[in-house]
Coordinates of N, CA and C in Angstrom, one line a residue:
M8 N 131.6 55.0 167.7 CA 131.4 54.5 169.1 C 129.9 54.5 169.4
K9 N 129.5 53.4 170.0 CA 128.0 53.3 170.2 C 127.7 54.2 171.5
K10 N 126.5 54.8 171.5 CA 126.0 55.5 172.7 C 125.6 54.5 173.7
R11 N 126.5 54.6 174.9 CA 126.4 53.5 175.9 C 125.4 54.1 176.9
L12 N 124.1 53.9 176.9 CA 123.2 54.4 177.8 C 122.3 53.3 178.1
G13 N 121.6 53.5 179.4 CA 120.9 52.3 179.9 C 119.4 52.6 180.4
L14 N 118.9 51.7 181.1 CA 117.6 51.9 181.5 C 117.4 51.2 182.8
L15 N 116.3 51.5 183.5 CA 115.9 50.9 184.8 C 114.9 49.9 184.8
I16 N 115.2 48.6 185.2 CA 114.1 47.6 185.4 C 114.5 46.8 186.6
V17 N 114.3 47.3 187.7 CA 114.7 46.7 189.0 C 113.5 45.9 189.6
A18 N 113.7 44.6 189.8 CA 112.6 43.8 190.3 C 113.1 43.2 191.6
G19 N 112.2 43.0 192.6 CA 112.5 42.4 193.9 C 112.4 43.5 194.9
I20 N 113.0 43.4 196.0 CA 113.2 44.3 197.1 C 112.4 45.6 197.0
S21 N 112.8 46.7 197.9 CA 112.2 47.8 198.1 C 112.2 48.7 196.9
I22 N 113.2 48.7 196.1 CA 113.2 49.5 194.8 C 112.7 48.7 193.6
T23 N 111.8 47.9 193.9 CA 111.2 47.1 192.7 C 110.7 48.1 191.8
M24 N 111.2 48.2 190.6 CA 110.9 49.3 189.7 C 110.1 48.7 188.6
L25 N 108.9 49.0 188.8 CA 107.9 49.1 187.6 C 108.4 48.3 186.4
G26 N 108.7 47.1 186.5 CA 109.1 46.4 185.4 C 109.6 44.9 185.7
A27 N 110.5 44.4 185.0 CA 110.7 42.9 185.0 C 112.0 42.5 185.6
C28 N 113.1 42.8 185.1 CA 114.4 42.2 185.4 C 115.5 43.1 185.9
S29 N 116.3 42.6 186.7 CA 117.4 43.5 187.4 C 118.4 43.7 186.4
L30 N 118.9 44.9 186.5 CA 120.0 45.3 185.6 C 121.3 45.5 186.5
F31 N 122.3 44.8 186.2 CA 123.6 45.0 186.9 C 124.6 45.8 186.1
G32 N 125.5 46.3 186.8 CA 126.6 47.1 186.0 C 126.6 48.5 186.6
T33 N 127.7 49.3 186.2 CA 127.9 50.6 186.9 C 128.0 51.6 185.8
K34 N 127.9 51.3 184.4 CA 128.3 52.3 183.5 C 127.1 53.3 183.5
N35 N 127.5 54.4 183.1 CA 126.5 55.7 183.3 C 125.3 55.5 182.4
S36 N 124.2 55.5 183.1 CA 122.9 55.5 182.4 C 121.9 56.4 183.1
P37 N 122.0 57.6 182.6 CA 121.1 58.6 183.3 C 119.6 58.3 183.2
A38 N 119.0 58.3 184.3 CA 117.5 58.2 184.4 C 116.8 59.5 184.1
N39 N 116.6 59.8 182.8 CA 116.1 61.1 182.5 C 114.8 61.0 181.7
G40 N 114.0 59.9 181.9 CA 112.8 59.8 181.2 C 111.9 58.7 181.9
L41 N 110.7 58.6 181.4 CA 109.7 57.7 182.0 C 109.0 57.0 180.8
A42 N 108.8 55.7 180.9 CA 108.0 54.9 179.9 C 106.7 54.4 180.5
I43 N 105.6 54.6 179.9 CA 104.2 54.3 180.4 C 103.5 53.5 179.4
E44 N 103.0 52.4 179.7 CA 102.2 51.6 178.8 C 100.7 52.1 178.9
V45 N 100.3 52.9 178.0 CA 99.0 53.6 178.0 C 97.9 52.5 177.9
G46 N 96.9 52.6 178.7 CA 95.9 51.6 178.8 C 96.0 50.5 179.7
E47 N 97.3 50.4 180.2 CA 97.6 49.3 181.1 C 97.5 49.9 182.6
I48 N 97.2 51.2 182.7 CA 97.1 51.8 184.0 C 95.9 52.7 183.9
N49 N 95.3 53.0 185.1 CA 94.1 53.9 185.2 C 94.5 55.3 184.5
E50 N 93.6 55.8 183.8 CA 93.9 57.0 183.0 C 94.1 58.1 184.0
Q51 N 93.3 58.2 185.1 CA 93.6 59.2 186.1 C 95.0 59.1 186.8
T52 N 95.3 57.8 187.0 CA 96.7 57.6 187.6 C 97.8 58.0 186.6
R53 N 97.5 57.8 185.3 CA 98.6 58.1 184.4 C 98.8 59.6 184.3
N54 N 97.6 60.3 184.3 CA 97.6 61.8 184.3 C 98.3 62.4 185.5
S55 N 98.1 61.7 186.6 CA 98.8 62.0 188.0 C 100.2 61.9 187.9
I56 N 100.8 60.8 187.2 CA 102.2 60.7 187.0 C 102.8 61.8 186.2
I57 N 102.0 62.0 185.0 CA 102.5 63.0 184.1 C 102.6 64.5 184.8
D58 N 101.6 64.6 185.7 CA 101.5 65.9 186.4 C 102.7 66.0 187.4
I59 N 103.1 64.9 188.1 CA 104.2 65.0 188.9 C 105.5 65.5 188.2
Y60 N 105.7 65.2 187.2 CA 106.9 65.6 186.3 C 106.8 66.7 185.4
K61 N 105.7 67.4 185.5 CA 105.4 68.2 184.3 C 106.3 69.5 184.4
D62 N 107.0 69.9 185.4 CA 107.9 71.1 185.5 C 109.2 70.7 184.8
I63 N 109.5 69.4 184.7 CA 110.9 69.0 184.1 C 110.6 68.3 182.8
T64 N 109.5 68.0 182.4 CA 109.2 67.4 181.2 C 109.5 68.3 180.0
I65 N 110.3 67.9 179.0 CA 110.6 68.7 177.9 C 109.9 68.2 176.6
S66 N 109.5 66.9 176.7 CA 108.8 66.4 175.5 C 108.0 65.2 175.9
Q67 N 107.0 64.9 175.2 CA 106.2 63.7 175.4 C 106.0 63.0 173.9
D68 N 106.1 61.8 173.9 CA 105.9 61.1 172.7 C 105.0 59.9 172.9
L69 N 104.1 59.7 171.9 CA 103.2 58.4 171.9 C 103.5 57.6 170.7
F70 N 103.9 56.3 170.9 CA 104.3 55.4 170.0 C 103.3 54.3 169.8
K71 N 102.7 54.2 168.7 CA 101.7 53.0 168.4 C 102.3 51.8 168.0
M72 N 101.8 50.7 168.6 CA 102.4 49.3 168.2 C 101.2 48.4 168.0
K73 N 101.5 47.2 167.6 CA 100.5 46.2 167.4 C 101.1 44.9 167.9
E74 N 100.2 44.1 168.5 CA 100.7 42.8 169.0 C 100.0 41.6 168.5
G75 N 100.6 40.4 168.4 CA 100.0 39.3 168.0 C 100.8 38.1 168.6
T76 N 100.4 36.8 168.3 CA 101.1 35.7 168.7 C 101.0 34.7 167.4
I77 N 102.1 33.8 167.4 CA 102.1 32.8 166.4 C 102.6 31.5 167.0
D78 N 101.9 30.5 166.6 CA 102.4 29.1 167.0 C 103.8 28.8 166.3
N79 N 104.7 28.3 167.2 CA 106.0 28.1 166.6 C 106.1 27.1 165.5
N80 N 105.1 26.2 165.5 CA 105.1 25.2 164.4 C 104.9 25.8 163.0
K81 N 104.4 27.2 163.0 CA 104.1 27.7 161.8 C 105.3 28.6 161.3
L82 N 106.5 28.5 162.1 CA 107.7 29.2 161.8 C 108.6 28.1 161.1
N83 N 109.4 28.7 160.1 CA 110.2 27.7 159.3 C 111.5 27.5 160.0
I84 N 111.6 27.4 161.3 CA 112.8 27.2 162.0 C 112.5 26.1 163.2
K85 N 113.5 25.6 163.7 CA 113.4 24.8 165.0 C 114.1 25.4 166.1
L86 N 113.1 25.7 167.1 CA 113.7 26.3 168.3 C 114.1 25.3 169.4
P87 N 115.2 25.7 170.2 CA 115.6 24.7 171.2 C 114.5 24.5 172.3
T88 N 114.6 23.5 172.9 CA 113.6 23.1 173.8 C 113.3 24.2 174.8
E89 N 114.4 24.9 175.4 CA 114.2 26.0 176.2 C 115.4 27.0 175.8
F90 N 114.9 28.4 175.8 CA 115.9 29.4 175.6 C 115.4 30.6 176.4
G91 N 116.3 31.1 177.3 CA 115.9 32.2 178.1 C 114.8 31.7 179.0
D92 N 113.7 32.6 179.1 CA 112.6 32.2 179.9 C 111.4 31.7 179.0
A93 N 111.7 31.1 177.9 CA 110.7 30.6 176.9 C 111.0 29.1 176.6
R94 N 110.1 28.5 176.1 CA 110.2 27.1 175.6 C 109.7 27.0 174.2
A95 N 110.2 26.0 173.5 CA 109.8 25.7 172.1 C 108.4 25.7 171.9
D96 N 107.7 25.2 172.8 CA 106.2 25.0 172.7 C 105.4 26.2 173.2
T97 N 106.1 27.3 173.5 CA 105.4 28.6 173.9 C 105.3 29.4 172.7
P98 N 104.1 29.8 172.4 CA 103.9 30.6 171.2 C 104.8 31.9 171.2
S99 N 105.3 32.3 170.1 CA 106.1 33.6 170.0 C 105.1 34.8 169.9
N100 N 105.6 35.7 170.7 CA 104.8 36.9 170.7 C 105.5 38.0 169.7
L101 N 104.6 38.5 168.8 CA 105.0 39.4 167.8 C 104.7 40.9 168.2
L102 N 105.6 41.8 168.0 CA 105.4 43.3 168.3 C 105.7 43.9 166.9
F103 N 104.7 44.6 166.4 CA 104.9 45.3 165.2 C 105.0 46.9 165.4
I104 N 106.0 47.4 164.7 CA 105.9 48.9 164.7 C 106.2 49.3 163.2
S105 N 105.7 50.5 162.8 CA 105.9 50.9 161.5 C 107.4 51.5 161.3
R106 N 107.8 51.6 160.1 CA 109.1 52.2 159.8 C 109.3 53.6 160.3
T107 N 108.1 54.4 160.2 CA 108.2 55.8 160.6 C 108.3 55.8 162.1
T108 N 107.6 55.0 162.8 CA 107.7 55.0 164.2 C 109.1 54.5 164.7
A109 N 109.7 53.6 164.0 CA 110.9 53.0 164.2 C 112.0 54.2 164.2
E110 N 111.9 55.0 163.2 CA 112.9 56.0 162.9 C 112.8 57.1 164.0
K111 N 111.6 57.4 164.5 CA 111.3 58.3 165.6 C 111.9 57.8 166.9
M112 N 111.7 56.4 167.1 CA 112.2 55.9 168.4 C 113.8 55.7 168.3
D113 N 114.3 55.5 167.1 CA 115.7 55.4 167.0 C 116.5 56.6 167.4
K114 N 115.8 57.8 167.0 CA 116.4 59.0 167.3 C 116.5 59.3 168.7
K115 N 115.7 58.7 169.5 CA 115.7 58.9 171.0 C 116.3 57.8 171.7
G116 N 117.0 56.9 171.0 CA 117.7 55.9 171.6 C 116.9 54.8 172.3
L117 N 115.7 54.6 171.7 CA 114.8 53.7 172.3 C 114.7 52.4 171.7
I118 N 115.6 52.1 170.6 CA 115.7 50.8 170.1 C 117.0 50.3 170.5
R119 N 117.1 49.2 171.3 CA 118.3 48.9 171.9 C 118.8 47.5 171.6
E120 N 120.1 47.3 171.6 CA 120.7 46.0 171.3 C 121.4 45.5 172.5
R121 N 121.5 44.1 172.6 CA 122.2 43.5 173.7 C 123.6 43.8 173.6
D122 N 124.3 44.2 174.9 CA 125.7 44.6 174.8 C 126.5 43.5 175.7
N123 N 125.9 42.4 175.9 CA 126.7 41.3 176.7 C 126.2 39.9 176.2
N124 N 126.6 38.9 176.7 CA 126.2 37.5 176.3 C 125.0 37.0 177.1
G125 N 124.5 37.7 178.0 CA 123.5 37.2 178.8 C 122.6 38.3 179.5
G126 N 121.5 37.8 180.0 CA 120.6 38.8 180.6 C 119.7 39.5 179.7
L127 N 118.6 40.0 180.2 CA 117.6 40.6 179.2 C 117.8 42.1 179.1
T128 N 118.4 42.8 180.0 CA 118.3 44.2 179.9 C 119.5 45.0 179.8
S129 N 120.7 44.3 179.7 CA 121.9 45.1 179.5 C 122.0 45.4 178.0
S130 N 121.9 46.6 177.7 CA 121.7 47.1 176.3 C 122.3 48.4 176.1
V131 N 122.4 48.8 174.8 CA 122.8 50.1 174.3 C 122.0 50.4 173.1
P132 N 121.8 51.7 172.8 CA 120.9 52.0 171.5 C 121.7 51.6 170.3
I133 N 120.9 51.1 169.4 CA 121.6 50.7 168.2 C 122.1 51.9 167.5
D134 N 123.1 51.7 166.5 CA 123.7 52.9 165.8 C 122.8 53.5 164.9
S135 N 122.0 52.6 164.1 CA 121.1 53.1 163.1 C 120.2 51.9 162.6
L136 N 119.1 52.3 162.2 CA 118.2 51.3 161.6 C 118.9 50.5 160.4
P137 N 118.7 49.2 160.3 CA 119.3 48.5 159.1 C 118.7 48.9 157.8
K138 N 119.4 48.8 156.8 CA 118.8 49.1 155.6 C 118.4 47.8 154.8
I139 N 117.2 47.7 154.4 CA 116.6 46.5 153.8 C 115.9 46.9 152.5
K140 N 115.5 45.9 151.7 CA 114.8 46.1 150.5 C 113.5 46.4 150.8
K141 N 112.7 47.0 149.9 CA 111.4 47.6 149.9 C 110.5 46.5 150.4
D142 N 110.6 45.2 149.9 CA 109.5 44.3 150.2 C 109.9 43.3 151.3
E143 N 111.0 43.8 152.2 CA 111.4 42.9 153.3 C 111.0 43.7 154.6
T144 N 110.9 43.0 155.7 CA 110.6 43.3 157.0 C 111.9 43.1 158.0
I145 N 112.1 44.0 158.8 CA 113.3 43.9 159.7 C 112.7 43.0 160.9
L146 N 113.5 42.1 161.3 CA 113.2 41.2 162.4 C 114.3 41.3 163.5
F147 N 113.9 41.8 164.7 CA 114.8 41.8 165.8 C 114.3 40.8 166.9
A148 N 115.2 40.0 167.3 CA 114.8 38.9 168.3 C 116.0 38.3 168.9
N149 N 115.7 37.4 169.9 CA 116.9 36.6 170.4 C 117.5 35.8 169.3
K150 N 118.7 35.4 169.5 CA 119.6 34.7 168.4 C 118.9 33.5 168.0
E151 N 118.0 32.8 168.8 CA 117.3 31.6 168.4 C 116.5 31.7 167.1
Y152 N 116.2 33.0 166.9 CA 115.3 33.3 165.7 C 116.1 33.6 164.4
K153 N 117.5 33.6 164.6 CA 118.3 34.3 163.4 C 118.1 33.7 162.0
D154 N 117.6 32.5 162.0 CA 117.5 31.8 160.7 C 116.0 31.8 160.2
L155 N 115.2 32.6 160.9 CA 113.8 32.8 160.4 C 113.8 33.7 159.1
K156 N 113.1 33.2 158.1 CA 113.2 33.9 156.9 C 111.7 34.4 156.4
E157 N 110.7 34.1 157.0 CA 109.4 34.5 156.7 C 108.4 34.3 157.9
I158 N 107.5 35.1 158.0 CA 106.3 35.0 159.0 C 105.0 35.3 158.3
T159 N 103.9 34.6 158.5 CA 102.7 34.7 158.0 C 101.8 35.1 159.3
F160 N 101.3 36.3 159.2 CA 100.4 36.7 160.3 C 99.2 37.4 159.8
D161 N 98.0 37.2 160.2 CA 96.8 37.8 159.7 C 96.7 37.7 158.1
E162 N 97.0 36.4 157.7 CA 97.1 36.1 156.3 C 98.0 37.0 155.4
K163 N 99.0 37.6 156.1 CA 99.9 38.4 155.4 C 101.4 37.8 155.5
K164 N 101.9 37.4 154.3 CA 103.3 36.8 154.4 C 104.3 37.8 154.4
M165 N 105.2 37.8 155.3 CA 106.3 38.8 155.3 C 107.7 38.1 155.2
N166 N 108.5 38.6 154.3 CA 109.8 38.2 154.1 C 110.7 39.0 155.2
V167 N 111.3 38.2 156.0 CA 111.9 38.9 157.2 C 113.5 38.7 157.0
Q168 N 114.1 39.7 157.5 CA 115.6 39.7 157.6 C 116.1 39.9 159.2
Y169 N 116.7 38.9 159.7 CA 117.2 39.0 161.1 C 118.3 40.0 161.1
K170 N 118.2 41.1 162.0 CA 119.2 42.1 162.1 C 119.7 42.3 163.5
G171 N 119.5 41.3 164.4 CA 120.1 41.4 165.6 C 119.3 41.1 166.8
D172 N 119.9 41.0 168.0 CA 119.3 40.8 169.4 C 119.0 42.2 169.9
V173 N 117.8 42.6 169.5 CA 117.3 44.0 169.8 C 115.9 44.0 170.2
W174 N 115.6 45.0 171.1 CA 114.3 45.2 171.5 C 114.0 46.7 171.8
L175 N 112.7 47.0 172.1 CA 112.3 48.4 172.4 C 112.4 48.7 173.9
S176 N 112.9 49.9 174.3 CA 113.0 50.4 175.6 C 111.5 50.4 176.2
P177 N 111.4 49.9 177.4 CA 112.4 49.8 178.3 C 113.0 48.2 178.4
Y178 N 112.2 47.3 177.9 CA 112.7 45.9 178.1 C 112.2 45.0 176.9
R179 N 112.7 43.9 176.6 CA 112.2 43.0 175.6 C 110.8 42.5 176.1
G180 N 110.6 42.0 177.3 CA 109.4 41.5 177.7 C 109.3 40.0 177.7
G181 N 110.4 39.3 177.2 CA 110.4 37.8 177.1 C 111.4 37.4 176.0
S182 N 111.9 36.2 176.2 CA 112.8 35.6 175.2 C 112.1 35.3 173.9
N183 N 110.8 35.1 174.0 CA 110.0 34.7 172.8 C 109.3 35.8 172.1
V184 N 109.9 37.1 172.3 CA 109.2 38.2 171.7 C 110.0 38.6 170.4
I185 N 109.4 38.7 169.4 CA 109.9 39.0 168.1 C 109.4 40.5 167.8
L186 N 110.3 41.3 167.5 CA 110.1 42.8 167.1 C 110.2 42.9 165.6
L187 N 109.1 43.4 164.9 CA 109.1 43.5 163.4 C 108.8 44.9 163.0
I188 N 109.7 45.4 162.2 CA 109.5 46.8 161.7 C 109.1 46.7 160.2
V189 N 107.9 47.0 160.1 CA 107.2 46.8 158.7 C 106.9 48.2 158.1
D190 N 106.6 48.1 156.8 CA 106.3 49.1 156.0 C 105.1 49.9 156.6
D191 N 105.0 51.1 156.5 CA 103.9 52.0 157.1 C 102.5 51.4 156.6
T192 N 102.4 51.1 155.4 CA 101.1 50.7 154.9 C 100.7 49.3 155.4
L193 N 101.7 48.4 155.5 CA 101.4 47.1 156.0 C 101.0 47.2 157.5
F194 N 101.6 48.2 158.2 CA 101.3 48.2 159.6 C 99.9 48.6 159.8
E195 N 99.4 49.5 158.9 CA 97.9 49.9 159.0 C 97.1 48.7 158.7
E196 N 97.4 47.8 157.9 CA 96.7 46.7 157.5 C 96.6 45.6 158.5
I197 N 97.7 45.5 159.3 CA 97.8 44.2 160.2 C 96.7 44.4 161.3
N198 N 96.0 43.3 161.5 CA 94.9 43.3 162.5 C 95.5 42.6 163.7
G199 N 96.3 43.4 164.5 CA 96.8 43.0 165.8 C 96.2 43.8 166.9
K200 N 96.5 43.5 168.1 CA 96.1 44.2 169.3 C 96.9 45.6 169.3
E201 N 96.1 46.5 169.2 CA 96.8 48.0 169.3 C 97.1 48.3 170.7
K202 N 98.3 48.9 170.8 CA 98.8 49.4 172.2 C 99.6 50.6 171.9
T203 N 99.8 51.5 172.9 CA 100.5 52.8 172.9 C 101.5 52.9 174.0
R204 N 102.8 53.2 173.7 CA 103.7 53.4 174.7 C 104.1 54.9 174.7
Q205 N 104.0 55.4 176.0 CA 104.3 56.9 176.1 C 105.6 57.1 176.7
F206 N 106.3 58.1 176.3 CA 107.7 58.4 176.8 C 107.7 59.9 177.2
L207 N 108.1 60.2 178.4 CA 108.3 61.4 178.9 C 109.8 61.7 179.0
S208 N 110.3 62.8 178.4 CA 111.7 63.1 178.4 C 111.9 64.3 179.4
F209 N 112.8 64.2 180.3 CA 113.1 65.2 181.4 C 114.4 66.1 181.1
N210 N 114.5 67.1 181.6 CA 115.6 68.1 181.4 C 116.7 67.8 182.6
K211 N 116.4 66.8 183.4 CA 117.3 66.4 184.4 C 117.4 64.9 184.5
S212 N 118.3 64.3 185.2 CA 118.5 62.9 185.5 C 118.3 62.7 186.9
F213 N 117.7 61.6 187.3 CA 117.6 61.3 188.7 C 118.8 60.3 189.2
G214 N 119.8 60.1 188.4 CA 120.9 59.3 188.8 C 121.1 58.2 187.8
N215 N 122.0 57.3 188.1 CA 122.5 56.2 187.2 C 121.5 55.1 187.4
L216 N 120.8 54.7 186.3 CA 119.9 53.6 186.3 C 120.5 52.3 186.8
N217 N 121.8 52.1 186.4 CA 122.5 50.8 186.7 C 122.9 50.7 188.1
L218 N 122.8 51.8 188.9 CA 123.2 51.8 190.4 C 122.1 51.5 191.3
A219 N 120.9 51.8 190.7 CA 119.7 51.6 191.6 C 119.6 50.3 192.4
S220 N 119.9 49.1 191.6 CA 119.7 47.9 192.2 C 120.8 47.6 193.3
Q221 N 121.8 48.4 193.4 CA 122.8 48.4 194.4 C 122.6 49.3 195.5
G222 N 121.5 50.0 195.4 CA 121.2 51.0 196.6 C 122.1 52.2 196.6
K223 N 122.6 52.5 195.3 CA 123.6 53.7 195.2 C 123.1 54.8 194.4
A224 N 121.8 54.9 194.2 CA 121.1 56.0 193.5 C 120.0 56.4 194.4
P225 N 120.2 57.1 195.5 CA 119.2 57.6 196.5 C 118.2 58.4 195.9
E226 N 118.5 59.4 195.0 CA 117.5 60.3 194.4 C 116.5 59.4 193.5
L227 N 117.1 58.5 192.7 CA 116.3 57.7 191.9 C 115.3 56.8 192.6
T228 N 115.9 56.2 193.7 CA 115.0 55.3 194.6 C 113.9 56.1 195.2
K229 N 114.2 57.3 195.6 CA 113.1 58.2 196.1 C 112.0 58.4 195.0
E230 N 112.4 58.6 193.8 CA 111.4 58.8 192.6 C 110.6 57.5 192.4
V231 N 111.4 56.4 192.4 CA 110.7 55.1 192.2 C 109.6 54.9 193.2
D232 N 109.9 55.1 194.5 CA 109.0 54.9 195.6 C 107.7 55.9 195.4
K233 N 108.1 57.1 194.8 CA 107.0 58.1 194.8 C 106.0 57.6 193.7
V234 N 106.5 57.0 192.6 CA 105.6 56.4 191.6 C 104.9 55.2 192.1
L235 N 105.6 54.3 192.6 CA 105.0 53.1 193.1 C 103.8 53.3 194.1
A236 N 104.0 54.4 194.8 CA 102.9 54.7 195.8 C 101.6 54.8 195.3
I237 N 101.5 55.3 193.9 CA 100.2 55.7 193.4 C 99.7 54.6 192.4
L238 N 100.6 53.5 192.3 CA 100.2 52.4 191.4 C 99.7 51.2 192.1
D239 N 98.7 50.5 191.6 CA 98.4 49.1 192.3 C 99.3 48.1 191.8
S240 N 99.2 46.9 192.3 CA 100.2 45.8 192.0 C 100.3 45.4 190.6
E241 N 99.2 45.5 189.8 CA 99.2 45.1 188.4 C 99.8 46.2 187.6
E242 N 99.7 47.5 188.1 CA 100.1 48.6 187.2 C 101.6 48.8 187.3
K243 N 102.3 48.2 188.3 CA 103.6 48.5 188.5 C 104.5 47.9 187.4
R244 N 104.0 47.0 186.6 CA 104.9 46.5 185.5 C 104.7 47.3 184.3
S245 N 103.9 48.5 184.3 CA 103.6 49.2 183.2 C 104.2 50.7 183.2
V246 N 105.1 50.9 184.1 CA 105.9 52.2 184.2 C 107.2 51.9 184.6
D247 N 108.1 52.6 183.9 CA 109.5 52.3 184.0 C 110.4 53.7 183.9
F248 N 111.4 54.0 184.7 CA 112.3 54.9 184.4 C 113.3 54.5 183.3
V249 N 113.6 55.4 182.3 CA 114.4 54.9 181.3 C 115.4 56.1 180.9
N250 N 116.3 55.8 180.1 CA 117.3 56.7 179.4 C 116.7 57.1 178.1
I251 N 116.7 58.3 177.8 CA 116.3 58.9 176.5 C 117.4 59.8 175.9
T252 N 117.7 59.6 174.6 CA 118.7 60.5 174.0 C 118.0 61.3 172.9
E253 N 118.5 62.4 172.6 CA 117.8 63.3 171.7 C 118.8 63.5 170.5

């Protein structure tokens, strides 16, 4: 049975949470962690947030990633005119992580697969990382990319195997985002934009993430407001309460 856990990305109204899309449903999704896009918020502000939760933080993890874009004309598939929040003429965004990083994130339930037929954020942790051949790359993306067999980026040709509608916590970030899990050596060679995502794991939960958008998680709403108060408008998209498993 899959671990059925969730995350918080509430947008709109007073509990606009530090992210993009509303998550509906009532299944239990303990808000026991925080995700921070390092470099996307002021360093002093980031340290202030970390300090707020220092007494309940049991672990901190930094995961390195690399980003790039690719013109869809260079993909060996035909995308529909529109899919989700993207269009066929919108370049696809590539997000690379190494196999080692993927294994660490998987252990914490941070690699998530869609658990319904629609919406960006309703998801559960994957059971395990797919097994592939040594010379292949795992491709996770919207189903529109399922027939993609290869990608060339930074003059490096990758044989890819589509393994599901999957993204990294806290959210995919767009229908045109492709997550690629590559060999550790290849990851170091890829000339993409480097970024770091930090996760704080707490020894307590602030409530059910899925109930926040319904105003039924008062303790979590209070924490959301606390964090929002020290972020400027641009930074609010770079911090999210999440669920972390160990």
